[in-house]
Amino acid sequence: MDQKGYRRGSFQSATSDEDMLEIAGASVDFSMADDDPPLDREMGGFSSYNGGGMNGTSTMMDFLEEPLPGVGTYEDFNTIDWVREKSRDRDRHREITNRSKESTWALLHSVSDAFSGWLLMLLIGLLAGSLAGLIDISAHWMTDLKEGVCLAGFWFNHEHCCWKSNTTFTDRDKCPEWKSWSQLILGHGEGAFAYILNYFMYVIWALMFSLLAVLLVKGFAPYACGSGIPEIKTILSGFIIRGYLGKWTLVIKTITLVLAVSSGLSLGKEGPLVHVACCCGNILCHLFTKYRKNEAKRREVLSAAAAAGVSVAFGAPIGGVLFSLEEVSYYFPLKTLWRSFFAALVAAFTLRSINPFGNSRLVLFYVEFHMPWHLLELVPFILLGIFGGLWGAFFIRSNIAWCRRRKTTRLGKYPVLEVFVVTAITAVLAFPNEYTRMSTSELISELFNDCGILDSSKLCEYVNDFNSTKGDDLPDRAAGPGVYTAMWQLALALIMKVFITIFTFGMKVPSGLFIPSMAVGAITGRLLGVAVEQLAFYHHDWAIFSGWCSQGADCITPGLYAMVGAAACLGGVTRMTVSLVVIMFELTGGLEYIVPLMAAAMTSKWVADAIGREGIYDAHIRLNGYPFLEAKEEFSHKTRAMDVMRPRKNDPPLTVITQDTMTVEDVETIVTSTTYSGYPVVVSRASQRLVGFVLRRDLIISIENARKKQDGIVSTSVICFTDYCPPLPPSSPSVLKLRSILDLSPFTVTDETPMEIVVDIFRKLGLRQCLVTHNGKLLGIITKKDVLKHIAQMANQDPDSILFN
């Protein structure tokens, strides 16, 4: 990223009180105190990397024989050098291995270093599972608080309050210990005035929760808003956003996530739980030297933490690992796969031990279906997949249009007012309908439910004209008035959820998209399931039903349709496939429904991809201008490296540093007058033969420290990037030798290299920049930002939308 503000004698980042940036919809002050400090205070004692391994000693005094704090680290909003970080870790590992043969203490250090990764995964799983349990319990209690309070103890939610009550099973939700606000204030719960009072209290509590959430986010942790998954994908690709995974972000996101979910807004906690788990992983990395000092190793930990986050969000450890692999991770070696599995396992075990819902399950909407599905049912399942794809494409386009309007108009300047208005509209519309009044997780649980004998829900009010049953397997029956009422209410709930979610996702509160998307699909699936069930009941003699759905048989399960619809809509929005199917079958506890889920997930992805290639997270990455190089997209244009490199025709020549002829003052002038993040080093300006590449940050820190600590370093001192500097007159000032900060093996391509190869190199090696040569002479440079701009230009998009270098 461009950095200005260099002054001789002091290094300052390009920030001031006026430097503000729009990240994930939050105005962030660069100069704010950072709770995730840059690594420059942590690099002491660590060997510097020169691109080709570790530098040996030389006969001349090298100022950087002792590594400097800050050398080899990165500025905020910059991209890491994956090649350098991996080489640095290999050197560290090689040194530990060699020393382990010298003494018992060194051997123990080697063993502890190898074990530290597993210990870190254990700690991440324990912390993520504990926080998820706390969030689940708190959100369940505060959601019920909008409707009433428990006299036996205000900290009990509605269900826990009635556990010890002596009421009958059918009246289990009307226990005397639980009082609605009208019963508490007026002494009775019947009548128009009692209804209005309950309505009023519901809206007031919702507004209080949401306003407190947005004020906490705005005042203490602007990065705590939104889902967090687009930013985590970008961070895992090598981008640095300091503070995004810090302590304050973790604390505020945990608190405000409970408040946002409890307010009744159309959002979920599952996406933000991935952000919370990654915050846990980043903070715990500081306990272990090899993860604290290496950005690439830290990103392996964050990939495992993302898996733990999905594991506790859905109670799906295997699905969490696959989600991290399929959706968020950029670099996912086999070792990270094993550790992700372990972290997800520990997190799920911790949450199961806490048992937040009191049903020995990890999620509120765990269900089990007993009846098999029939081949002909694939037709409505595929129809649900088509609906999911259409809904996903519609939602992405509408939400991105609204978020772009928020960023480019005055609307974005009033986040508190926006949250207030959306919450008020949501609460006012939600209360009259019992299916929107309840929490979205409870709604999904009810829609997934397979009606049994003792179910008292409206969705299970069928005409019971049968004489006997076998266990809980009830035959298909005619729908009663309760079912028809529920259908109308669900249809209205569907319309509300479809539109209100568009305006909710992206506000300045923690907001996940998994649960609202699943709710839209579950409502649609349940409506379709009941329709097919009634069709089969009244027309069981039709050819399509006669072979497998005879009168009195239990052949249609509406809850299964709800589950398939939920998977279809979630797949249409996120474009997940494998991980989505695994998460859904882990939710249901049955393997025989994989084929319907696969059919719906693939159909929704095909339909959504036909309308627009991007999922919701990729669309938000592009909207925010993050430098994310998508590995799934193919580059098929016939351009060459010379078409993309800088400098272009009629541009000033490339700024270079010579290896042994420039003085400190010359280099400081270059650094002050340019904003580049690094400079090629050549033998001479005439020959332009490439020697290496030096980072701006390393150069500034080295010169500043040399002026302070090395005698004889003045503005006229020659800077030498070679082992043997040319002889100078005796009266010349001391030579500043900076070979140790020089990358001697920068990646180069020729000017005729096809851009499809260059793009592949940037994707697979995680490069920051690549130098372009012709017959061995330096011609130009291609940065990751240049590649992203070129891809955008080839796709007829605005290349200036890529904001960061």
GROMACS .gro file of C-alpha atoms in nm, residues 209-398:
model
  190
  209PHE     CA    1  -3.119  -0.409   2.203
  210SER     CA    2  -3.040  -0.294   1.849
  211LEU     CA    3  -2.950   0.063   1.951
  212LEU     CA    4  -2.718  -0.062   2.224
  213ALA     CA    5  -2.554  -0.295   1.971
  214VAL     CA    6  -2.492  -0.026   1.708
  215LEU     CA    7  -2.366   0.225   1.966
  216LEU     CA    8  -2.117  -0.027   2.107
  217VAL     CA    9  -1.994  -0.113   1.758
  218LYS     CA   10  -1.962   0.250   1.656
  219GLY     CA   11  -1.794   0.360   1.977
  220PHE     CA   12  -1.555   0.075   2.057
  221ALA     CA   13  -1.500  -0.165   1.765
  222PRO     CA   14  -1.606  -0.054   1.414
  223TYR     CA   15  -1.473  -0.385   1.278
  224ALA     CA   16  -1.732  -0.580   1.482
  225CYS     CA   17  -2.013  -0.503   1.235
  226GLY     CA   18  -2.135  -0.728   0.957
  227SER     CA   19  -2.073  -1.096   0.903
  228GLY     CA   20  -1.694  -1.085   0.895
  229ILE     CA   21  -1.657  -1.369   0.646
  230PRO     CA   22  -1.564  -1.147   0.342
  231GLU     CA   23  -1.288  -0.983   0.547
  232ILE     CA   24  -1.169  -1.318   0.686
  233LYS     CA   25  -1.147  -1.458   0.331
  234THR     CA   26  -0.937  -1.156   0.236
  235ILE     CA   27  -0.715  -1.186   0.545
  236LEU     CA   28  -0.660  -1.557   0.479
  237SER     CA   29  -0.551  -1.470   0.125
  238GLY     CA   30  -0.264  -1.267   0.275
  239PHE     CA   31  -0.409  -0.920   0.332
  240ILE     CA   32  -0.343  -0.745   0.663
  241ILE     CA   33  -0.621  -0.558   0.846
  242ARG     CA   34  -0.480  -0.486   1.190
  243GLY     CA   35  -0.735  -0.488   1.469
  244TYR     CA   36  -0.993  -0.682   1.271
  245LEU     CA   37  -0.917  -0.993   1.476
  246GLY     CA   38  -0.814  -0.814   1.794
  247LYS     CA   39  -0.926  -0.826   2.156
  248TRP     CA   40  -1.169  -0.533   2.144
  249THR     CA   41  -1.329  -0.670   1.830
  250LEU     CA   42  -1.379  -1.007   2.002
  251VAL     CA   43  -1.534  -0.856   2.316
  252ILE     CA   44  -1.766  -0.615   2.135
  253LYS     CA   45  -1.866  -0.865   1.866
  254THR     CA   46  -1.959  -1.124   2.131
  255ILE     CA   47  -2.175  -0.875   2.324
  256THR     CA   48  -2.337  -0.705   2.025
  257LEU     CA   49  -2.405  -1.036   1.850
  258VAL     CA   50  -2.628  -1.136   2.142
  259LEU     CA   51  -2.802  -0.797   2.130
  260ALA     CA   52  -2.852  -0.801   1.752
  261VAL     CA   53  -2.996  -1.155   1.747
  262SER     CA   54  -3.221  -1.078   2.047
  263SER     CA   55  -3.357  -0.764   1.882
  264GLY     CA   56  -3.547  -0.978   1.629
  265LEU     CA   57  -3.368  -0.838   1.323
  266SER     CA   58  -3.357  -1.068   1.021
  267LEU     CA   59  -3.004  -1.189   1.083
  268GLY     CA   60  -2.823  -1.487   1.231
  269LYS     CA   61  -2.528  -1.552   1.456
  270GLU     CA   62  -2.364  -1.829   1.250
  271GLY     CA   63  -2.150  -1.609   1.020
  272PRO     CA   64  -2.030  -1.380   1.301
  273LEU     CA   65  -1.939  -1.690   1.506
  274VAL     CA   66  -1.673  -1.762   1.241
  275HIS     CA   67  -1.537  -1.410   1.302
  276VAL     CA   68  -1.546  -1.468   1.680
  277ALA     CA   69  -1.357  -1.798   1.644
  278CYS     CA   70  -1.095  -1.635   1.420
  279CYS     CA   71  -1.049  -1.357   1.677
  280CYS     CA   72  -0.986  -1.630   1.937
  281GLY     CA   73  -0.731  -1.791   1.706
  282ASN     CA   74  -0.549  -1.466   1.633
  283ILE     CA   75  -0.528  -1.364   1.999
  284LEU     CA   76  -0.408  -1.708   2.111
  285CYS     CA   77  -0.140  -1.703   1.837
  286HIS     CA   78   0.044  -1.442   2.044
  287LEU     CA   79   0.116  -1.711   2.305
  288PHE     CA   80   0.336  -1.905   2.059
  289THR     CA   81   0.644  -1.751   1.900
  290LYS     CA   82   0.632  -1.933   1.567
  291TYR     CA   83   0.275  -1.815   1.501
  292ARG     CA   84   0.321  -1.467   1.644
  293LYS     CA   85   0.618  -1.389   1.420
  294ASN     CA   86   0.505  -1.549   1.096
  295GLU     CA   87   0.200  -1.421   0.907
  296ALA     CA   88   0.170  -1.731   0.685
  297LYS     CA   89   0.170  -1.969   0.983
  298ARG     CA   90  -0.087  -1.749   1.155
  299ARG     CA   91  -0.319  -1.784   0.857
  300GLU     CA   92  -0.304  -2.163   0.886
  301VAL     CA   93  -0.431  -2.122   1.242
  302LEU     CA   94  -0.708  -1.887   1.129
  303SER     CA   95  -0.825  -2.145   0.872
  304ALA     CA   96  -0.862  -2.398   1.154
  305ALA     CA   97  -1.037  -2.138   1.371
  306ALA     CA   98  -1.291  -2.074   1.092
  307ALA     CA   99  -1.369  -2.447   1.092
  308ALA     CA  100  -1.422  -2.436   1.469
  309GLY     CA  101  -1.658  -2.138   1.425
  310VAL     CA  102  -1.885  -2.326   1.182
  311SER     CA  103  -1.860  -2.635   1.403
  312VAL     CA  104  -2.018  -2.453   1.699
  313ALA     CA  105  -2.257  -2.253   1.480
  314PHE     CA  106  -2.426  -2.561   1.332
  315GLY     CA  107  -2.303  -2.843   1.550
  316ALA     CA  108  -2.128  -2.978   1.240
  317PRO     CA  109  -1.754  -3.043   1.293
  318ILE     CA  110  -1.698  -3.214   0.957
  319GLY     CA  111  -1.905  -2.949   0.779
  320GLY     CA  112  -1.694  -2.683   0.950
  321VAL     CA  113  -1.371  -2.830   0.815
  322LEU     CA  114  -1.517  -2.854   0.465
  323PHE     CA  115  -1.655  -2.498   0.490
  324SER     CA  116  -1.309  -2.368   0.575
  325LEU     CA  117  -1.160  -2.563   0.285
  326GLU     CA  118  -1.428  -2.477   0.028
  327GLU     CA  119  -1.532  -2.125   0.118
  328VAL     CA  120  -1.280  -1.921   0.320
  329SER     CA  121  -0.928  -2.065   0.306
  330TYR     CA  122  -0.670  -1.956   0.050
  331TYR     CA  123  -0.386  -2.189   0.156
  332PHE     CA  124  -0.496  -2.518   0.309
  333PRO     CA  125  -0.218  -2.781   0.340
  334LEU     CA  126  -0.288  -3.130   0.469
  335LYS     CA  127  -0.147  -3.044   0.812
  336THR     CA  128  -0.402  -2.764   0.844
  337LEU     CA  129  -0.680  -3.008   0.749
  338TRP     CA  130  -0.593  -3.235   1.044
  339ARG     CA  131  -0.563  -2.946   1.286
  340SER     CA  132  -0.889  -2.794   1.164
  341PHE     CA  133  -1.060  -3.123   1.231
  342PHE     CA  134  -0.915  -3.134   1.584
  343ALA     CA  135  -1.015  -2.773   1.659
  344ALA     CA  136  -1.368  -2.834   1.528
  345LEU     CA  137  -1.392  -3.150   1.737
  346VAL     CA  138  -1.283  -2.975   2.059
  347ALA     CA  139  -1.517  -2.680   1.993
  348ALA     CA  140  -1.816  -2.909   1.933
  349PHE     CA  141  -1.732  -3.115   2.244
  350THR     CA  142  -1.708  -2.798   2.455
  351LEU     CA  143  -2.044  -2.670   2.330
  352ARG     CA  144  -2.200  -3.011   2.390
  353SER     CA  145  -2.069  -3.005   2.749
  354ILE     CA  146  -2.229  -2.663   2.806
  355ASN     CA  147  -2.558  -2.791   2.653
  356PRO     CA  148  -2.698  -2.440   2.586
  357PHE     CA  149  -3.043  -2.558   2.468
  358GLY     CA  150  -3.099  -2.822   2.734
  359ASN     CA  151  -3.173  -3.091   2.474
  360SER     CA  152  -2.827  -3.250   2.450
  361ARG     CA  153  -2.798  -3.108   2.098
  362LEU     CA  154  -2.555  -2.852   1.959
  363VAL     CA  155  -2.821  -2.652   1.771
  364LEU     CA  156  -3.180  -2.554   1.832
  365PHE     CA  157  -3.317  -2.702   1.510
  366TYR     CA  158  -3.176  -3.055   1.521
  367VAL     CA  159  -3.432  -3.300   1.377
  368GLU     CA  160  -3.460  -3.665   1.283
  369PHE     CA  161  -3.678  -3.795   0.999
  370HIS     CA  162  -3.787  -4.158   0.991
  371MET     CA  163  -3.961  -4.199   0.655
  372PRO     CA  164  -3.760  -4.257   0.336
  373TRP     CA  165  -3.807  -4.032   0.035
  374HIS     CA  166  -3.931  -4.153  -0.304
  375LEU     CA  167  -3.760  -4.103  -0.638
  376LEU     CA  168  -4.051  -3.895  -0.773
  377GLU     CA  169  -3.997  -3.646  -0.492
  378LEU     CA  170  -3.677  -3.533  -0.666
  379VAL     CA  171  -3.901  -3.319  -0.889
  380PRO     CA  172  -4.022  -3.088  -0.606
  381PHE     CA  173  -3.670  -3.100  -0.456
  382ILE     CA  174  -3.525  -2.971  -0.783
  383LEU     CA  175  -3.799  -2.705  -0.796
  384LEU     CA  176  -3.682  -2.593  -0.452
  385GLY     CA  177  -3.328  -2.582  -0.590
  386ILE     CA  178  -3.443  -2.356  -0.874
  387PHE     CA  179  -3.619  -2.128  -0.626
  388GLY     CA  180  -3.306  -2.119  -0.409
  389GLY     CA  181  -3.091  -2.016  -0.705
  390LEU     CA  182  -3.334  -1.744  -0.812
  391TRP     CA  183  -3.366  -1.615  -0.455
  392GLY     CA  184  -2.987  -1.618  -0.410
  393ALA     CA  185  -2.923  -1.420  -0.729
  394PHE     CA  186  -3.202  -1.174  -0.646
  395PHE     CA  187  -3.078  -1.123  -0.292
  396ILE     CA  188  -2.715  -1.069  -0.394
  397ARG     CA  189  -2.801  -0.809  -0.659
  398SER     CA  190  -3.046  -0.627  -0.434
   0.00000   0.00000   0.00000
